[in-house]
Amino acid sequence: MRVEVARLFVPASKLINDNYGQHYRTQMGKAKWLKTQASLLVEGSIAPCGFKLPPKEYVRSLTKDGTAFKLILEHWKCQQTFDLANYEMTFKPVIDVYSEAGYWKDDAWKYAWPVTFNGGDYSVWRQRAVRFEDDGLPDDIKRDWWEANGCDPKTYSFIRVIVDSEQVL
């Protein structure tokens, strides 16, 4: 069983990119912004495309203490080639908010494994995006969709965190 727990638009200025030598304080400022956005979701804010966080009890039922669960981290851009692995650290502050709020026991390797990176641009959205019935997401994420959500398609990213309770080997 899979459930989406986070959905955020992130401006390029707030992405933590492992490929650039960002100063520690710069990274901390970006992490603080990402944590604030995730905290708003945990507090009940509505995210892009009408997304609302499922109840904590439901997510906890999928991430039982002592049972490993998979994390799927999605990073989407409008029309741009990029290296998914460079943005691994962008997800850490978001995941930490859910750990601290008790959605799962911990995000340490004992519990959250494997961690899968997924994403790309509009050209692979239909083939790669993890979708759910009535998820409110469009069939494509071309320029019009970004602009309709108040985001510059050249500078914003769309990130999602998905929990998968399927038993790990």
PDB file of N, CA, C and O in Angstrom, residues 88-126:
ATOM      1  N   GLU A  88      19.204  15.092  -3.366  1.00  0.00           N
ATOM      2  CA  GLU A  88      18.870  14.201  -2.248  1.00  0.00           C
ATOM      3  C   GLU A  88      18.646  14.987  -0.956  1.00  0.00           C
ATOM      4  O   GLU A  88      17.700  14.743  -0.207  1.00  0.00           O
ATOM      5  N   MET A  89      19.511  15.937  -0.666  1.00  0.00           N
ATOM      6  CA  MET A  89      19.441  16.698   0.587  1.00  0.00           C
ATOM      7  C   MET A  89      18.216  17.609   0.663  1.00  0.00           C
ATOM      8  O   MET A  89      17.817  18.022   1.749  1.00  0.00           O
ATOM      9  N   THR A  90      17.602  17.916  -0.475  1.00  0.00           N
ATOM     10  CA  THR A  90      16.384  18.723  -0.456  1.00  0.00           C
ATOM     11  C   THR A  90      15.275  18.007   0.309  1.00  0.00           C
ATOM     12  O   THR A  90      14.452  18.641   0.965  1.00  0.00           O
ATOM     13  N   PHE A  91      15.262  16.688   0.261  1.00  0.00           N
ATOM     14  CA  PHE A  91      14.194  15.913   0.891  1.00  0.00           C
ATOM     15  C   PHE A  91      14.397  15.709   2.392  1.00  0.00           C
ATOM     16  O   PHE A  91      13.438  15.480   3.123  1.00  0.00           O
ATOM     17  N   LYS A  92      15.624  15.752   2.867  1.00  0.00           N
ATOM     18  CA  LYS A  92      15.914  15.424   4.265  1.00  0.00           C
ATOM     19  C   LYS A  92      15.147  16.286   5.267  1.00  0.00           C
ATOM     20  O   LYS A  92      14.547  15.752   6.205  1.00  0.00           O
ATOM     21  N   PRO A  93      15.105  17.614   5.126  1.00  0.00           N
ATOM     22  CA  PRO A  93      14.341  18.410   6.092  1.00  0.00           C
ATOM     23  C   PRO A  93      12.852  18.063   6.097  1.00  0.00           C
ATOM     24  O   PRO A  93      12.211  18.074   7.148  1.00  0.00           O
ATOM     25  N   VAL A  94      12.315  17.751   4.933  1.00  0.00           N
ATOM     26  CA  VAL A  94      10.897  17.384   4.829  1.00  0.00           C
ATOM     27  C   VAL A  94      10.650  16.069   5.565  1.00  0.00           C
ATOM     28  O   VAL A  94       9.721  15.951   6.371  1.00  0.00           O
ATOM     29  N   ILE A  95      11.481  15.083   5.313  1.00  0.00           N
ATOM     30  CA  ILE A  95      11.343  13.773   5.959  1.00  0.00           C
ATOM     31  C   ILE A  95      11.501  13.902   7.472  1.00  0.00           C
ATOM     32  O   ILE A  95      10.766  13.261   8.238  1.00  0.00           O
ATOM     33  N   ASP A  96      12.425  14.742   7.908  1.00  0.00           N
ATOM     34  CA  ASP A  96      12.631  14.944   9.352  1.00  0.00           C
ATOM     35  C   ASP A  96      11.383  15.483  10.040  1.00  0.00           C
ATOM     36  O   ASP A  96      11.080  15.108  11.173  1.00  0.00           O
ATOM     37  N   VAL A  97      10.650  16.358   9.379  1.00  0.00           N
ATOM     38  CA  VAL A  97       9.422  16.905   9.974  1.00  0.00           C
ATOM     39  C   VAL A  97       8.441  15.768  10.270  1.00  0.00           C
ATOM     40  O   VAL A  97       7.828  15.718  11.335  1.00  0.00           O
ATOM     41  N   TYR A  98       8.310  14.843   9.347  1.00  0.00           N
ATOM     42  CA  TYR A  98       7.376  13.724   9.545  1.00  0.00           C
ATOM     43  C   TYR A  98       7.863  12.767  10.636  1.00  0.00           C
ATOM     44  O   TYR A  98       7.055  12.236  11.401  1.00  0.00           O
ATOM     45  N   SER A  99       9.164  12.579  10.716  1.00  0.00           N
ATOM     46  CA  SER A  99       9.718  11.749  11.802  1.00  0.00           C
ATOM     47  C   SER A  99       9.437  12.393  13.154  1.00  0.00           C
ATOM     48  O   SER A  99       8.964  11.735  14.081  1.00  0.00           O
ATOM     49  N   GLU A 100       9.714  13.686  13.241  1.00  0.00           N
ATOM     50  CA  GLU A 100       9.505  14.417  14.503  1.00  0.00           C
ATOM     51  C   GLU A 100       8.033  14.474  14.887  1.00  0.00           C
ATOM     52  O   GLU A 100       7.700  14.486  16.067  1.00  0.00           O
ATOM     53  N   ALA A 101       7.143  14.483  13.896  1.00  0.00           N
ATOM     54  CA  ALA A 101       5.701  14.550  14.168  1.00  0.00           C
ATOM     55  C   ALA A 101       5.100  13.173  14.458  1.00  0.00           C
ATOM     56  O   ALA A 101       3.915  13.079  14.763  1.00  0.00           O
ATOM     57  N   GLY A 102       5.917  12.120  14.359  1.00  0.00           N
ATOM     58  CA  GLY A 102       5.450  10.786  14.717  1.00  0.00           C
ATOM     59  C   GLY A 102       4.723  10.019  13.628  1.00  0.00           C
ATOM     60  O   GLY A 102       3.992   9.072  13.913  1.00  0.00           O
ATOM     61  N   TYR A 103       4.933  10.389  12.367  1.00  0.00           N
ATOM     62  CA  TYR A 103       4.302   9.650  11.273  1.00  0.00           C
ATOM     63  C   TYR A 103       4.953   8.286  11.069  1.00  0.00           C
ATOM     64  O   TYR A 103       4.356   7.387  10.520  1.00  0.00           O
ATOM     65  N   TRP A 104       6.200   8.167  11.490  1.00  0.00           N
ATOM     66  CA  TRP A 104       6.911   6.885  11.504  1.00  0.00           C
ATOM     67  C   TRP A 104       7.931   6.948  12.629  1.00  0.00           C
ATOM     68  O   TRP A 104       8.231   8.010  13.162  1.00  0.00           O
ATOM     69  N   LYS A 105       8.434   5.795  13.008  1.00  0.00           N
ATOM     70  CA  LYS A 105       9.335   5.719  14.155  1.00  0.00           C
ATOM     71  C   LYS A 105      10.602   6.541  13.928  1.00  0.00           C
ATOM     72  O   LYS A 105      11.028   7.299  14.780  1.00  0.00           O
ATOM     73  N   ASP A 106      11.203   6.367  12.766  1.00  0.00           N
ATOM     74  CA  ASP A 106      12.445   7.068  12.457  1.00  0.00           C
ATOM     75  C   ASP A 106      12.685   6.922  10.961  1.00  0.00           C
ATOM     76  O   ASP A 106      12.113   6.047  10.311  1.00  0.00           O
ATOM     77  N   ASP A 107      13.545   7.782  10.421  1.00  0.00           N
ATOM     78  CA  ASP A 107      13.900   7.649   9.007  1.00  0.00           C
ATOM     79  C   ASP A 107      15.280   7.017   8.842  1.00  0.00           C
ATOM     80  O   ASP A 107      15.855   7.050   7.766  1.00  0.00           O
ATOM     81  N   ALA A 108      15.798   6.406   9.897  1.00  0.00           N
ATOM     82  CA  ALA A 108      17.084   5.711   9.821  1.00  0.00           C
ATOM     83  C   ALA A 108      16.959   4.501   8.904  1.00  0.00           C
ATOM     84  O   ALA A 108      15.864   4.002   8.636  1.00  0.00           O
ATOM     85  N   TRP A 109      18.072   3.994   8.471  1.00  0.00           N
ATOM     86  CA  TRP A 109      18.098   2.873   7.519  1.00  0.00           C
ATOM     87  C   TRP A 109      17.377   1.633   8.039  1.00  0.00           C
ATOM     88  O   TRP A 109      16.930   0.803   7.251  1.00  0.00           O
ATOM     89  N   LYS A 110      17.245   1.467   9.335  1.00  0.00           N
ATOM     90  CA  LYS A 110      16.549   0.304   9.887  1.00  0.00           C
ATOM     91  C   LYS A 110      15.072   0.299   9.502  1.00  0.00           C
ATOM     92  O   LYS A 110      14.444  -0.748   9.456  1.00  0.00           O
ATOM     93  N   TYR A 111      14.515   1.468   9.269  1.00  0.00           N
ATOM     94  CA  TYR A 111      13.080   1.590   9.014  1.00  0.00           C
ATOM     95  C   TYR A 111      12.771   2.035   7.589  1.00  0.00           C
ATOM     96  O   TYR A 111      11.900   1.470   6.948  1.00  0.00           O
ATOM     97  N   ALA A 112      13.434   3.075   7.133  1.00  0.00           N
ATOM     98  CA  ALA A 112      13.158   3.632   5.807  1.00  0.00           C
ATOM     99  C   ALA A 112      14.163   3.094   4.798  1.00  0.00           C
ATOM    100  O   ALA A 112      15.238   3.657   4.617  1.00  0.00           O
ATOM    101  N   TRP A 113      13.807   1.979   4.185  1.00  0.00           N
ATOM    102  CA  TRP A 113      14.656   1.420   3.144  1.00  0.00           C
ATOM    103  C   TRP A 113      13.840   0.488   2.265  1.00  0.00           C
ATOM    104  O   TRP A 113      12.921  -0.146   2.776  1.00  0.00           O
ATOM    105  N   PRO A 114      14.086   0.454   1.016  1.00  0.00           N
ATOM    106  CA  PRO A 114      15.006   1.338   0.300  1.00  0.00           C
ATOM    107  C   PRO A 114      14.384   2.721   0.105  1.00  0.00           C
ATOM    108  O   PRO A 114      13.190   2.899   0.251  1.00  0.00           O
ATOM    109  N   VAL A 115      15.251   3.651  -0.260  1.00  0.00           N
ATOM    110  CA  VAL A 115      14.809   4.989  -0.629  1.00  0.00           C
ATOM    111  C   VAL A 115      15.041   5.097  -2.136  1.00  0.00           C
ATOM    112  O   VAL A 115      16.142   4.872  -2.623  1.00  0.00           O
ATOM    113  N   THR A 116      13.975   5.422  -2.854  1.00  0.00           N
ATOM    114  CA  THR A 116      14.032   5.477  -4.313  1.00  0.00           C
ATOM    115  C   THR A 116      13.823   6.912  -4.781  1.00  0.00           C
ATOM    116  O   THR A 116      12.905   7.585  -4.315  1.00  0.00           O
ATOM    117  N   PHE A 117      14.677   7.355  -5.699  1.00  0.00           N
ATOM    118  CA  PHE A 117      14.507   8.660  -6.315  1.00  0.00           C
ATOM    119  C   PHE A 117      13.815   8.483  -7.651  1.00  0.00           C
ATOM    120  O   PHE A 117      14.169   7.606  -8.437  1.00  0.00           O
ATOM    121  N   ASN A 118      12.834   9.316  -7.902  1.00  0.00           N
ATOM    122  CA  ASN A 118      12.054   9.256  -9.118  1.00  0.00           C
ATOM    123  C   ASN A 118      11.820  10.691  -9.579  1.00  0.00           C
ATOM    124  O   ASN A 118      11.822  11.607  -8.770  1.00  0.00           O
ATOM    125  N   GLY A 119      11.616  10.877 -10.846  1.00  0.00           N
ATOM    126  CA  GLY A 119      11.298  12.206 -11.341  1.00  0.00           C
ATOM    127  C   GLY A 119      11.782  12.435 -12.751  1.00  0.00           C
ATOM    128  O   GLY A 119      12.086  11.494 -13.482  1.00  0.00           O
ATOM    129  N   GLY A 120      11.841  13.703 -13.110  1.00  0.00           N
ATOM    130  CA  GLY A 120      12.227  14.091 -14.453  1.00  0.00           C
ATOM    131  C   GLY A 120      11.484  15.357 -14.834  1.00  0.00           C
ATOM    132  O   GLY A 120      11.187  16.197 -13.989  1.00  0.00           O
ATOM    133  N   ASP A 121      11.136  15.455 -16.118  1.00  0.00           N
ATOM    134  CA  ASP A 121      10.373  16.615 -16.568  1.00  0.00           C
ATOM    135  C   ASP A 121       9.063  16.138 -17.190  1.00  0.00           C
ATOM    136  O   ASP A 121       8.706  14.965 -17.098  1.00  0.00           O
ATOM    137  N   TYR A 122       8.358  17.065 -17.839  1.00  0.00           N
ATOM    138  CA  TYR A 122       7.034  16.746 -18.365  1.00  0.00           C
ATOM    139  C   TYR A 122       7.045  15.560 -19.339  1.00  0.00           C
ATOM    140  O   TYR A 122       6.059  14.838 -19.455  1.00  0.00           O
ATOM    141  N   SER A 123       8.174  15.323 -20.015  1.00  0.00           N
ATOM    142  CA  SER A 123       8.222  14.287 -21.045  1.00  0.00           C
ATOM    143  C   SER A 123       8.099  12.864 -20.493  1.00  0.00           C
ATOM    144  O   SER A 123       7.769  11.945 -21.231  1.00  0.00           O
ATOM    145  N   VAL A 124       8.374  12.670 -19.196  1.00  0.00           N
ATOM    146  CA  VAL A 124       8.283  11.325 -18.607  1.00  0.00           C
ATOM    147  C   VAL A 124       7.245  11.247 -17.480  1.00  0.00           C
ATOM    148  O   VAL A 124       7.111  10.214 -16.827  1.00  0.00           O
ATOM    149  N   TRP A 125       6.530  12.336 -17.222  1.00  0.00           N
ATOM    150  CA  TRP A 125       5.543  12.378 -16.136  1.00  0.00           C
ATOM    151  C   TRP A 125       4.560  11.217 -16.215  1.00  0.00           C
ATOM    152  O   TRP A 125       4.332  10.513 -15.241  1.00  0.00           O
ATOM    153  N   ARG A 126       3.965  11.003 -17.376  1.00  0.00           N
ATOM    154  CA  ARG A 126       2.933   9.950 -17.509  1.00  0.00           C
ATOM    155  C   ARG A 126       3.479   8.556 -17.245  1.00  0.00           C
ATOM    156  O   ARG A 126       2.782   7.692 -16.743  1.00  0.00           O
TER     157      ARG A 126
END
